[in-house]
Structure formats: C-alpha cells, structure tokens
Tab-separated table of C-alpha atoms in Angstrom:
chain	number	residue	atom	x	y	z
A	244	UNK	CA	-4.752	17.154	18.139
A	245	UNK	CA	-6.137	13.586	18.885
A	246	UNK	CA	-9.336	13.993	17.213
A	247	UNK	CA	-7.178	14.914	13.707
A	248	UNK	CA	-4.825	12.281	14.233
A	249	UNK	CA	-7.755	9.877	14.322
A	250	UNK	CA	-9.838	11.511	11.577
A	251	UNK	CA	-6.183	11.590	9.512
A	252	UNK	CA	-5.604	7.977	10.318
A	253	UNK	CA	-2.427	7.851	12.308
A	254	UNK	CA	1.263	9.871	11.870
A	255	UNK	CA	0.224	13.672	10.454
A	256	UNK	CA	3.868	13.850	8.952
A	257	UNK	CA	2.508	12.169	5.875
A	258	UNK	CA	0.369	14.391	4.785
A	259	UNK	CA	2.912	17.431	4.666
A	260	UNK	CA	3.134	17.508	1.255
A	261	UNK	CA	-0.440	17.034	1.008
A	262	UNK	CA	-1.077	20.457	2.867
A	263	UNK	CA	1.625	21.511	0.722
A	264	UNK	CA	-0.173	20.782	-2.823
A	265	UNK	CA	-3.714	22.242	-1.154
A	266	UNK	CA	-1.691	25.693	-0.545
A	267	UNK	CA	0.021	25.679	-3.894
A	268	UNK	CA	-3.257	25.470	-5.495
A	269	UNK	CA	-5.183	27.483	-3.294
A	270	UNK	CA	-2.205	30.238	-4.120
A	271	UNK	CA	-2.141	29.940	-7.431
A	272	UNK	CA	-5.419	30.191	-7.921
A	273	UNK	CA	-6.052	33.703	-5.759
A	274	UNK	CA	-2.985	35.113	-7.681
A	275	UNK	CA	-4.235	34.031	-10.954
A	276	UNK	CA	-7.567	35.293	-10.324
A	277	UNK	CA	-9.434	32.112	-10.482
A	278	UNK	CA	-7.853	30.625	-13.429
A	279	UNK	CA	-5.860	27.592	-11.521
A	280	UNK	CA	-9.161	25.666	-10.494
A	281	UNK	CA	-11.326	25.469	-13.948
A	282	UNK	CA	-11.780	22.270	-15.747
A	283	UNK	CA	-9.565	23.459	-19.095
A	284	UNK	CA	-6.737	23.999	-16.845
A	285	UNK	CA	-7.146	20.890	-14.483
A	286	UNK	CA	-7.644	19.137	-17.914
A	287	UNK	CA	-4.493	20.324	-19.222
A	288	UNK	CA	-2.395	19.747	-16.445
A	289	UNK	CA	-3.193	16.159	-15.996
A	290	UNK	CA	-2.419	15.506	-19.455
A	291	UNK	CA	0.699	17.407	-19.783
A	292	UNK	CA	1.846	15.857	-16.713
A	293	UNK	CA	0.955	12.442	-17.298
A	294	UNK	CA	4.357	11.241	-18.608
A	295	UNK	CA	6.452	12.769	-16.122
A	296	UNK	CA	4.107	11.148	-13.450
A	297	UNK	CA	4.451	7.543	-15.005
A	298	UNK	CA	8.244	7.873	-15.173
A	299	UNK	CA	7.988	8.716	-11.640
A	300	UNK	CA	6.792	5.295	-10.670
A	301	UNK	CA	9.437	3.428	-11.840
A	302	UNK	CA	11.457	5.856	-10.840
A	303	UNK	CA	10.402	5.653	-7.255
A	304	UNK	CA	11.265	1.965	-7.780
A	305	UNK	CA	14.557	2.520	-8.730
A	306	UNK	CA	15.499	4.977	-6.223
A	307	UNK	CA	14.105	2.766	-3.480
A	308	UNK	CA	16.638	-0.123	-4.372
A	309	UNK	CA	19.589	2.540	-4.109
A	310	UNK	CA	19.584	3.563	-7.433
A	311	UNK	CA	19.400	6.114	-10.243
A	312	UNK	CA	18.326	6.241	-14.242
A	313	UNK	CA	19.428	9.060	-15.568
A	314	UNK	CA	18.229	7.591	-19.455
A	315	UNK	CA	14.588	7.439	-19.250
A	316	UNK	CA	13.525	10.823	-21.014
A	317	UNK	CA	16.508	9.851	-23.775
A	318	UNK	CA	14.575	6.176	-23.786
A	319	UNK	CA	11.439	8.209	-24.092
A	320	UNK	CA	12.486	10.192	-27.018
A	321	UNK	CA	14.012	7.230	-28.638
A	322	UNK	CA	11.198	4.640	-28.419
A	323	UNK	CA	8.534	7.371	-29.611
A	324	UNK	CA	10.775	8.338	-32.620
A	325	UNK	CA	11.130	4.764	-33.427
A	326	UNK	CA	7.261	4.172	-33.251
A	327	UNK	CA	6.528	7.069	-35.657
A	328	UNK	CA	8.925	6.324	-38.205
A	329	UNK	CA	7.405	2.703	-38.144
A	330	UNK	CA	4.006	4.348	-38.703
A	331	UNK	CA	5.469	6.660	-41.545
A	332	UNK	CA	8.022	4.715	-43.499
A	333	UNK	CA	7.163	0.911	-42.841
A	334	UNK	CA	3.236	1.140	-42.495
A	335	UNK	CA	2.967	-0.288	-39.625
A	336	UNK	CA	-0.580	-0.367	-37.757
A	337	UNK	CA	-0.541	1.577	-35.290
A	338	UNK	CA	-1.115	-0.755	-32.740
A	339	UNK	CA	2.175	-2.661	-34.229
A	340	UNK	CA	4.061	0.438	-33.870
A	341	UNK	CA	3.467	1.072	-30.110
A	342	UNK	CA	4.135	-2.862	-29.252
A	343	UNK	CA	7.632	-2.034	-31.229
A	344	UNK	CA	7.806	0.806	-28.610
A	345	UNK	CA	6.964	-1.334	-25.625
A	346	UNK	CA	9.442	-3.822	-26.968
A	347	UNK	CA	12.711	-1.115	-27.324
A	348	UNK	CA	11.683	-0.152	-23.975
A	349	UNK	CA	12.209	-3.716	-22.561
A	350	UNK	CA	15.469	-3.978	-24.864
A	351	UNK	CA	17.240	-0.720	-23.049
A	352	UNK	CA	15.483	-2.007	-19.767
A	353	UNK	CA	17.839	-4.866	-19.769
A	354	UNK	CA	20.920	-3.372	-21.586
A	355	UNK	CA	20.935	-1.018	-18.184
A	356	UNK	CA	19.856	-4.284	-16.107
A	357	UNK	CA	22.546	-6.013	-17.096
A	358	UNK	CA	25.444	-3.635	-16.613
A	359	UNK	CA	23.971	-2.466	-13.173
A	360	UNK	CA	23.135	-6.654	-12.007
A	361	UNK	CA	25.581	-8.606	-14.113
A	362	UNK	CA	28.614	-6.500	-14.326
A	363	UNK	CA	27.728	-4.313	-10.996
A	364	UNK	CA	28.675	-1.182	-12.386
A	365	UNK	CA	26.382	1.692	-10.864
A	366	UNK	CA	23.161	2.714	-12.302
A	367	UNK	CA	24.363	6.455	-12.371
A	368	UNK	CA	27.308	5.796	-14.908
A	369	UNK	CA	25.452	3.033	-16.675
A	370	UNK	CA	22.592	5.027	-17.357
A	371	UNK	CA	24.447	8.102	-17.938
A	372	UNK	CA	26.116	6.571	-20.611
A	373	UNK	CA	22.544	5.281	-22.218
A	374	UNK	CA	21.573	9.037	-21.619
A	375	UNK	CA	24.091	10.047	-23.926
A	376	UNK	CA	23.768	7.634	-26.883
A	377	UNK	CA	20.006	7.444	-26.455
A	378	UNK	CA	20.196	11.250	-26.802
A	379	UNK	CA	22.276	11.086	-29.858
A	380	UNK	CA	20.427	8.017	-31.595
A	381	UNK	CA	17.095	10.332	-31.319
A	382	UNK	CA	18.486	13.175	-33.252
A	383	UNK	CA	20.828	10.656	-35.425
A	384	UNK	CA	17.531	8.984	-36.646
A	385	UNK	CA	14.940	11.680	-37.370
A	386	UNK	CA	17.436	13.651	-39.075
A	387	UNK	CA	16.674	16.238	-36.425
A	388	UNK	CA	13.521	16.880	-38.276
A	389	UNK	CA	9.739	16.058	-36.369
A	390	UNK	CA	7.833	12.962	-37.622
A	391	UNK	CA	4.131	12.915	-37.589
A	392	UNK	CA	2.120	10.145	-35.011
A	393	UNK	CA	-0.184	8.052	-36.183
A	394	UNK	CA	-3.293	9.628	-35.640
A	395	UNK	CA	-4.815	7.213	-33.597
A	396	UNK	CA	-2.400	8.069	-31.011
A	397	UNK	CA	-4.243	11.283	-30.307
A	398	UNK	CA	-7.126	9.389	-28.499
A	399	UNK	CA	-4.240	8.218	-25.706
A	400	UNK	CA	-2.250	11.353	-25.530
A	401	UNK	CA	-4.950	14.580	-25.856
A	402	UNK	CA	-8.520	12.037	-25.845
A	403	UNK	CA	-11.436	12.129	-23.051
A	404	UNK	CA	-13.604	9.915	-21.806
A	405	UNK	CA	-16.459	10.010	-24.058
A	406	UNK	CA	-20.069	10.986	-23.270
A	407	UNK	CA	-22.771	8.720	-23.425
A	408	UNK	CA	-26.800	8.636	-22.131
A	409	UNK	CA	-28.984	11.862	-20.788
A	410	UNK	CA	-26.715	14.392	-18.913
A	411	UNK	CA	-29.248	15.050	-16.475
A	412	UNK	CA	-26.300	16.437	-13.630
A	413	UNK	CA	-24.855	18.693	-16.335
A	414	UNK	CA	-21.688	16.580	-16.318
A	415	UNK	CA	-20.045	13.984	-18.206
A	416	UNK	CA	-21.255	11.082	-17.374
A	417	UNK	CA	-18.143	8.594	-17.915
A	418	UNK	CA	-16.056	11.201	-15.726
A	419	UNK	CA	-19.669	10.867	-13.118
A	420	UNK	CA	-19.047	7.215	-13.331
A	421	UNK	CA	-15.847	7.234	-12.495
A	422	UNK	CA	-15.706	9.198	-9.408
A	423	UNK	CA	-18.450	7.267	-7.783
A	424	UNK	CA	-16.301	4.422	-8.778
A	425	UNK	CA	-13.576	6.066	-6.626
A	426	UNK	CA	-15.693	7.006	-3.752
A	427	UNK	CA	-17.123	3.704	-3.547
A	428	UNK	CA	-13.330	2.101	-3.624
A	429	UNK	CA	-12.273	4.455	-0.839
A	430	UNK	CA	-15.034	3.844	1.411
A	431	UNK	CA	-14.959	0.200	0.996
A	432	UNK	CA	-10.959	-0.236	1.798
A	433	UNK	CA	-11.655	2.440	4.518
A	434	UNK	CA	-14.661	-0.009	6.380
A	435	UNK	CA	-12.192	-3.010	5.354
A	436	UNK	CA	-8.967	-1.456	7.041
A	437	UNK	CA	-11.279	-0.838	10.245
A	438	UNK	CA	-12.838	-4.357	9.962
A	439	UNK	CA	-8.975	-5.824	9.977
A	440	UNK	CA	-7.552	-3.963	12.780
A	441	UNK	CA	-10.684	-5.447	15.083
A	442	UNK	CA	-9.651	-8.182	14.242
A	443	UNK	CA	-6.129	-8.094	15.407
A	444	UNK	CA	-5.820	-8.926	19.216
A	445	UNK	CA	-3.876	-6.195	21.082
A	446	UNK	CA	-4.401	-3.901	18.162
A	447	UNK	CA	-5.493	0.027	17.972
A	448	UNK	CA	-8.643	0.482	16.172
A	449	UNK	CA	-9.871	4.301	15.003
A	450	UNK	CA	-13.318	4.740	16.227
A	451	UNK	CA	-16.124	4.635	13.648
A	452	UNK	CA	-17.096	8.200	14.000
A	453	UNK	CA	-13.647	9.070	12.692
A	454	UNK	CA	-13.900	6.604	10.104
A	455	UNK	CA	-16.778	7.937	8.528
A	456	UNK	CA	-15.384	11.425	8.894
A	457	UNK	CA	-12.249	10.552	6.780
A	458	UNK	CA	-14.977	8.697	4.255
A	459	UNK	CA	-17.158	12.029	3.913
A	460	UNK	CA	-14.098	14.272	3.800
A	461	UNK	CA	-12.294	12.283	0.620
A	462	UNK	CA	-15.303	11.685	-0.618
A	463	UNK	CA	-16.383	15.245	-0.759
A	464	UNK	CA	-12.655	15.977	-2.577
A	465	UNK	CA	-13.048	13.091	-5.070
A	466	UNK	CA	-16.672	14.837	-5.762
A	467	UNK	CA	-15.152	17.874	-6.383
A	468	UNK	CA	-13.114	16.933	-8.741
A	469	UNK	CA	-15.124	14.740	-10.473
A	470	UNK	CA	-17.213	17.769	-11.141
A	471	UNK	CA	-14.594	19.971	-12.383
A	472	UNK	CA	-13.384	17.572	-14.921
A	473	UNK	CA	-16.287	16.371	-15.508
A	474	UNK	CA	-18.428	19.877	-16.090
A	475	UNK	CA	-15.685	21.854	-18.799
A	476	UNK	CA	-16.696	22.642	-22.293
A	477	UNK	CA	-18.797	20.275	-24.636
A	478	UNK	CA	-16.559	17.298	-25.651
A	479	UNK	CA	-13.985	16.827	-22.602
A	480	UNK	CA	-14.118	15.221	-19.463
A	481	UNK	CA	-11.712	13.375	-17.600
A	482	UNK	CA	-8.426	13.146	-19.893
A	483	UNK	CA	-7.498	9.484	-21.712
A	484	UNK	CA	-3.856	9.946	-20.162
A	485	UNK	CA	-4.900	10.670	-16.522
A	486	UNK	CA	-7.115	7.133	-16.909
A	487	UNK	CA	-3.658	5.676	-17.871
A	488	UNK	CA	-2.174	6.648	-14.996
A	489	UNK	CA	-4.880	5.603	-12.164
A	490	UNK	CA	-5.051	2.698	-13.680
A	491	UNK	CA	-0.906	2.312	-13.263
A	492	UNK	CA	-1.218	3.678	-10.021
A	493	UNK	CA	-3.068	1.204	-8.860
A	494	UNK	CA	-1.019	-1.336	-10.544
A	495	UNK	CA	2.274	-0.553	-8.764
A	496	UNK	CA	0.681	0.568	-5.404
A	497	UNK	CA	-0.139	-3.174	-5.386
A	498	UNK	CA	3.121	-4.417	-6.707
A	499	UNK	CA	5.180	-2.521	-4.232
A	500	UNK	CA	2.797	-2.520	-0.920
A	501	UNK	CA	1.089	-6.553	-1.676
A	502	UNK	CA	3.815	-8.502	-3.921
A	503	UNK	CA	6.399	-10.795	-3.210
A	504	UNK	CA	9.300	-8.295	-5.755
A	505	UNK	CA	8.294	-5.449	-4.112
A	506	UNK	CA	8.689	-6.257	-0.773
A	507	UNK	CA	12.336	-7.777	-2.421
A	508	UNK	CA	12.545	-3.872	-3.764
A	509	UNK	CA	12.551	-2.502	-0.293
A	510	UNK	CA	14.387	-5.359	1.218
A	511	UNK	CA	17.220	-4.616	-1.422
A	512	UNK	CA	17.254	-0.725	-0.705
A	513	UNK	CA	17.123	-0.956	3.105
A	514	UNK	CA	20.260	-3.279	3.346
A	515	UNK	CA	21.414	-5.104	-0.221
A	516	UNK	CA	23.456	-7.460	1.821
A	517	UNK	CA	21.007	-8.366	4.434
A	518	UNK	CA	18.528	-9.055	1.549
A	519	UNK	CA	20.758	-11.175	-0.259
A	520	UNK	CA	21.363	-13.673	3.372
A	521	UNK	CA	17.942	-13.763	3.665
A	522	UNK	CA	17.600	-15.605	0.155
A	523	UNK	CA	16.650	-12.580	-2.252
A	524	UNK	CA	18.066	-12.547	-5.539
A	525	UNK	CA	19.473	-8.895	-5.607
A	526	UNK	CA	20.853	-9.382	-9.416
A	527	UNK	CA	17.038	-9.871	-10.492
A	528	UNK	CA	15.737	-7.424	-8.335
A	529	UNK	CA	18.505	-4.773	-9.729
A	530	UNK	CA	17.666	-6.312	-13.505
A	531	UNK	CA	13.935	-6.738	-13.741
A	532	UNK	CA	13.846	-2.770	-11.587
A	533	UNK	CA	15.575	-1.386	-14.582
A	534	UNK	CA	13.432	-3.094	-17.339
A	535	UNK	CA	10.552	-1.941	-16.063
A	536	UNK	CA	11.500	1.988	-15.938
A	537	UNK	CA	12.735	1.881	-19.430
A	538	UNK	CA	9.392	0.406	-20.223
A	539	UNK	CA	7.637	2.797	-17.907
A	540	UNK	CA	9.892	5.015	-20.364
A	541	UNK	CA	8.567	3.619	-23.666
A	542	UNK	CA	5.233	4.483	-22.582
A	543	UNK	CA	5.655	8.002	-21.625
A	544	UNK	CA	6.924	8.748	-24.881
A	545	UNK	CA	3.905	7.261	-26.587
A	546	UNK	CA	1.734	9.194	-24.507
A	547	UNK	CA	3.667	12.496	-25.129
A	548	UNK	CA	3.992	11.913	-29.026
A	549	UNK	CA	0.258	11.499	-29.180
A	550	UNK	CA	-0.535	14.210	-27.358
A	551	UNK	CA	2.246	16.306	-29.654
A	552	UNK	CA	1.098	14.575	-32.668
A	553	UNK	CA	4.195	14.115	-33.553
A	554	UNK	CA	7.646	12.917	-32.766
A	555	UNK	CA	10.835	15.458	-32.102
A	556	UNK	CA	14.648	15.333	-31.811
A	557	UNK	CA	14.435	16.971	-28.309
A	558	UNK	CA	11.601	14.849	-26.624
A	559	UNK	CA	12.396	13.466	-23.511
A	560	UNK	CA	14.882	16.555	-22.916
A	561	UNK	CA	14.994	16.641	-18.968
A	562	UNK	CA	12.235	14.159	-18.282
A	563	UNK	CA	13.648	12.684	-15.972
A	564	UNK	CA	15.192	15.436	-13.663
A	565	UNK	CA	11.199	16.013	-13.172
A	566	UNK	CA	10.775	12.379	-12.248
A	567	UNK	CA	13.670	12.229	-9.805
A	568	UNK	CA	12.349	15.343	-8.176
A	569	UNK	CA	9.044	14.069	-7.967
A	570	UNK	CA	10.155	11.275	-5.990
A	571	UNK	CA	11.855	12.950	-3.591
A	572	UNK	CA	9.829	15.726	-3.000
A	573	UNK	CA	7.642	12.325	-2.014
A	574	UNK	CA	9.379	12.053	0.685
A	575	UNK	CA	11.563	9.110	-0.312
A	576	UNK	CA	14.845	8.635	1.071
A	577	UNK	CA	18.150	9.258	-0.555
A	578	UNK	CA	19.691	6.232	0.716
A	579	UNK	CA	17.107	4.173	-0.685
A	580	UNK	CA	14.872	1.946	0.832
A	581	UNK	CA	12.046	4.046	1.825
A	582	UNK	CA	9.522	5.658	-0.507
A	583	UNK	CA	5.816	5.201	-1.645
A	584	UNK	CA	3.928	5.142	-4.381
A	585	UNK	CA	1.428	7.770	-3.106
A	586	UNK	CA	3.680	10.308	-2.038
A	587	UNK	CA	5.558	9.888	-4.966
A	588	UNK	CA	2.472	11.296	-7.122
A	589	UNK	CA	1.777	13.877	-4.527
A	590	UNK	CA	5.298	15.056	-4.827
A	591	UNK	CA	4.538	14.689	-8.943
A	592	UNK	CA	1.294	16.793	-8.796
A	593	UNK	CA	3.717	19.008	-6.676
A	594	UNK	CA	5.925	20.335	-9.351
A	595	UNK	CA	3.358	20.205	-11.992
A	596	UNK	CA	0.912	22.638	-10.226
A	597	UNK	CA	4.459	24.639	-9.983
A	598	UNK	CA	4.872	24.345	-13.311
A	599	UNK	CA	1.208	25.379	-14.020
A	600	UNK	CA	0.192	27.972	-11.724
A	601	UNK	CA	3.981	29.647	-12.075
A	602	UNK	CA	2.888	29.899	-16.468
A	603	UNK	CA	-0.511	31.229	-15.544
A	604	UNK	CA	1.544	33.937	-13.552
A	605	UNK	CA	3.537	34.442	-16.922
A	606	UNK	CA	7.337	33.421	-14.933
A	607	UNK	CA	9.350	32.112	-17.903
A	608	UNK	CA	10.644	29.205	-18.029
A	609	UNK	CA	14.033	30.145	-16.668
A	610	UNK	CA	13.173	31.185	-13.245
A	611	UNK	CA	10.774	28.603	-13.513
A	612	UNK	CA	13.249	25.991	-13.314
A	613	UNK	CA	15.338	28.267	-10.184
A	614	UNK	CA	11.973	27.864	-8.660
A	615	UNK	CA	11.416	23.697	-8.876
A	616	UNK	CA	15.219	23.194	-8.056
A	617	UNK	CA	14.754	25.559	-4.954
A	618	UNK	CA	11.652	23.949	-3.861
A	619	UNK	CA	13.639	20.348	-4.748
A	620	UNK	CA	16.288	21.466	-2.634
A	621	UNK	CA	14.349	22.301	0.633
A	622	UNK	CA	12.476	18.835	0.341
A	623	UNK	CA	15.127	16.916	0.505
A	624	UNK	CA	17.363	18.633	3.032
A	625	UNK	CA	14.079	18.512	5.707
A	626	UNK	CA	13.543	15.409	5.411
A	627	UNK	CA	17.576	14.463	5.874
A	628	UNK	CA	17.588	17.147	8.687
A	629	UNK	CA	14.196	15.947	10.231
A	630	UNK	CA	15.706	12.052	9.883
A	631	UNK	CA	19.001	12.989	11.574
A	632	UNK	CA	17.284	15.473	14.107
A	633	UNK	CA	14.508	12.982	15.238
A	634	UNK	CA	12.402	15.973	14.814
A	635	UNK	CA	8.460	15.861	13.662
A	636	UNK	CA	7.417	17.862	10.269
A	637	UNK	CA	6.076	21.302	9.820
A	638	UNK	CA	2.645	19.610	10.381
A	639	UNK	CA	3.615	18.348	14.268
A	640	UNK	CA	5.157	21.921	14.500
A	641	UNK	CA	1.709	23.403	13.819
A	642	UNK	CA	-0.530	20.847	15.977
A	643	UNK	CA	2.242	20.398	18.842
A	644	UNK	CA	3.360	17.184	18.176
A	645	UNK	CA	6.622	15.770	19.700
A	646	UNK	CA	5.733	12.242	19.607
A	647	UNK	CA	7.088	9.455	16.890
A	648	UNK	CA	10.576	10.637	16.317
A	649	UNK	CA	11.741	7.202	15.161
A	650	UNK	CA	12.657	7.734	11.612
A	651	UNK	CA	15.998	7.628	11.099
C-alpha cells in the first residue's frame, strides 16, 4: 500500500475516476471485440468530444465559484450560426467570421456577467433565460434551415496534424513529435516537483526510485497513445481539435492552479463573503467567470460547425448537460469551491468513452442517455456521501486505506 501511494504520488482517492476510465475502456473494448482501442475510433472520439470537453473548462470555472450556465450549448449554436451566415451572405473571410464568433461570445459572456455580478440575480435563472432566447434566436435566424461553413473550417474541426519527413517508425511523425514533447514535459515537472519538495525544510519528499517509476509508467501510456493516433490509416494522426484542447488545457490548468483570478475563483466558491473581507472583488470574479464560458462557448461551436461543415438550428442542443456532468463526475463539489482542471477532463473522457463504447455496442441513444444520467447520479452522491461520511473512495476500500478522512 505504501509503495503505490509513493509510486501514485500521495492521496489514491484521486485517481478513482482514473481507474474508472481504464475499466470503461478496457470493457468496452472486450465487448466490442477490439473495436474501442484502434486509431479511427480514438480519432473520432477526441474530435467528437472536443467541444463538450472545452465547455467543460469553463464550466468547471463556473461551478467552482458557486455557480451554473445553463446557456452555453444555446451560445454555441448561436455564435456558429452567426459565423456561417457571415461567411455565406456577407463574404466575410473566414478568419473575420470566427473573430465575429469570438466577439458574440464575449457579448453574451457579459450580458450573463452582468445580471449574475451587477444585479446579483443567480446564474441558474439568468442563464436559463439566455438558454431560452439563445435557443430561439438560432432557429429564428437560419430559418431553421442548415448553413454551409466556410471550408477552411474543416482543417480545425475534422483536420490532423500533417505528415512531414521519412516515416521510418511507421507513424506520423507530427503525432511522434508530439508525444515525446509530452513525455519530456512530464518527466521534467516530475524531477522539478521532487527538486522543490527537497528543498522545503520539514517537508516529505517521494524517493527517487518511485519517481522514476511514475516517469516510466506515464511515459509508457503517453507512448501508447502516441502510437495509436499516430499509426491509423494514411492521412490522419493526432486530430486538429484534440491539439486545441491540450493546448487550452494547459492554458487554464495554469490560470486556475498559478494565477492571481484563479486562486480569487476558489477563494469566491469556498466562502464569497470571506473572499470579499479579504479584498477580492467578487463582482469581477462573478463577471469576467461568465465571459469567459460564453467564449469558451463561441469556440466550441466553431469547432463543431467545422467538423459538421455546416451550421444547424439544433446545435448546441444539450451541450451543456454533458459539460456539467463532466465536471462533476470530476469530482468537483456541488457547493462550489473545489474542483480541478484535470479531473474535470477525466470526468469528460468519462462520458465520452460512454458515449462511444455504449454506440459500438449498438444501445440507442435513449438508454444511452438513462445510462450517463445513472452513472452522473452515483458520482455525485459518493462523493457527497464520502464528504459527509469522512470515508476514503472505492480505491482506499480496495488497498485498505482508512487514513486522510479530512474532506468535508
């Protein structure tokens, strides 16, 4: 139990949902007879999942404050519709047309930012109420009718890295690149991380050997899948969208765990009032919070209508019950204040292998939806039970472990 606490890096109730998405996969792919783990699949599901999992990050931001947005598939919908009839009717450059986008999504960030900061009215009724006329502005303006995407959209909704030099490894080379890239990054932060807590008198440092035993582990899992995006049919690799979405990932790991807003983010969710004595601005935390899902918004919906090719009255339909589920399936609290970017796209990857290995099983889409809102269900009520309990996860059941009940 020691030795996989060390190798893990500390508390093993972190990585439930972790062991969770390895047996979903692992599942899916013995009842689909191999079909879950190839490199069309993984290729697909990254892409058409790469939307939902960038409205999860702002939604994990808005949920940590206290909060809900209930408008961002509606925002979705609306600011690709917008975009393509700015292609199609006004000739606008592409480009120009996904800035106009980008811009719409700021505008609705801070119609919502306003009412829920200025006016304090809560973000479930403010947003429900952009839900609705976001919904109906969609449908009012395409004439319910689809509108073709640029076409240079395709490259950021469906593209892949592109191939380049002598494939000696039988792989795609950018995709190669780009998992060394990771496994590099990993093992640096890992020897960095061990470095700092040396340094820090009175504090626990892992030993090396387990160190280097987490380094060969993820970096035999990063090498994996670098080789099964990276080895499908001539002319894929890894997808444009999933290259989006690292590099977001990284951007908002490092907003919410190293800036100044996002420790004000989790200041404001753990106790609004406490924040505010302490001198942060909760009115600007509430505003900018919003603005930036409804932009996270605006660029989900470009991604999906280049994927789609094409704008349609019902995009963005349910988007963001996916999100919210994805965050808390991430383990982040319902009370706000607690919550991670990480988990938050495990608990993403969650319900899209669900979604994935549940259609290679041929389940329609109408038990598939029992199924996600079962599985959303039990998430959430373990971790309130566990928090009001004091008890350790599924994972300290399995390896024994009564130790760090403190949550709560």
């Amino acid at each position: 139990m020691k030795t996989i606490k060390q190798v893990l890096g500390g508390d093993l109730r972190q990585y439930t949902m972790v062991l969770a998405l390895a047996v979903l996969i692992i599942v899916f792919n013995v009842i689909s007879g191999g079909r879950m783990l190839t490199p069309s699949n993984f290729q697909n599901l990254l892409s058409g999942n790469a939307y939902v999992l960038i409205l999860a990050l702002g939604m994990l931001m808005v949920i940590v404050i206290g909060q809900i947005d209930l408008s961002v598939g509606s925002v979705a919908g609306f600011s690709g519709m917008v975009m393509a009839l700015a292609a199609r009717d006004y000739n606008l450059p592409w480009w120009l047309a996904v800035l106009l986008a980008l811009a719409i999504g700021a505008v609705v960030g801070a119609w919502n930012g306003f009412f829920v900061a200025k006016l304090g009215i809560p973000g479930f009724i403010t947003t429900l109420g952009s839900w609705m006329m976001f919904r109906g502005l969609v449908i009012w303006i395409s004439q319910s009718i689809s509108v073709p995407a640029p076409e240079e959209l395709r490259f950021f909704g469906a593209g892949y890295l592109p191939e380049w030099g002598p494939t000696f490894t039988g792989m795609n080379n950018s995709t190669l690149v780009l998992g060394l890239i990771g496994i590099v990054c990993f093992a640096y932060f890992q020897l960095k991380n061990h470095k700092r807590q040396g340094e820090i008198a009175g504090g626990v440092q892992d030993p090396m050997w387990a160190v280097v035993t987490r380094i060969v582990l993820v970096s035999a899992l990063i090498g994996y899948f670098t080789w099964l995006y990276g080895s499908g049919r001539a002319g894929t690799s890894f997808p444009i969208p999933g290259l989006i979405l690292l590099i977001l990932i990284i951007i908002y790991h490092t907003l919410t765990q190293r800036t100044t807003f996002g420790r004000h983010v989790y200041a404001v969710g753990g106790n609004k009032n406490a924040a505010a004595l302490s001198g942060v601005n909760v009115s600007r935390t509430y505003f900018l919070t919003f603005m930036n899902m409804s932009m996270l918004a605006a660029v989900a919906g470009i991604l999906f209508v280049g994927r789609a090719t094409a704008a349609g009255p019902a995009d963005g339909t349910s988007w963001e019950m996916d999100a919210i589920a994805s965050v808390f399936i991430g383990g982040a609290a319902v009370s706000g204040g607690v919550g991670t970017i990480i988990a938050t796209m495990v608990g993403g990857l969650v319900m899209a292998v669900l979604n994935n290995g549940l259609m290679l099983m041929g389940v329609g889409s109408d038990k598939t939806q029992v199924i996600k809102g079962l599985v959303l269900l039990a998430a959430v009520a373990f971790d309130v039970y566990n928090k009001s309990a004091g008890r350790p996860s599924i994972i300290g059941r399995l390896f024994g472990s009564g130790e760090e009940k403190k949550e709560g």
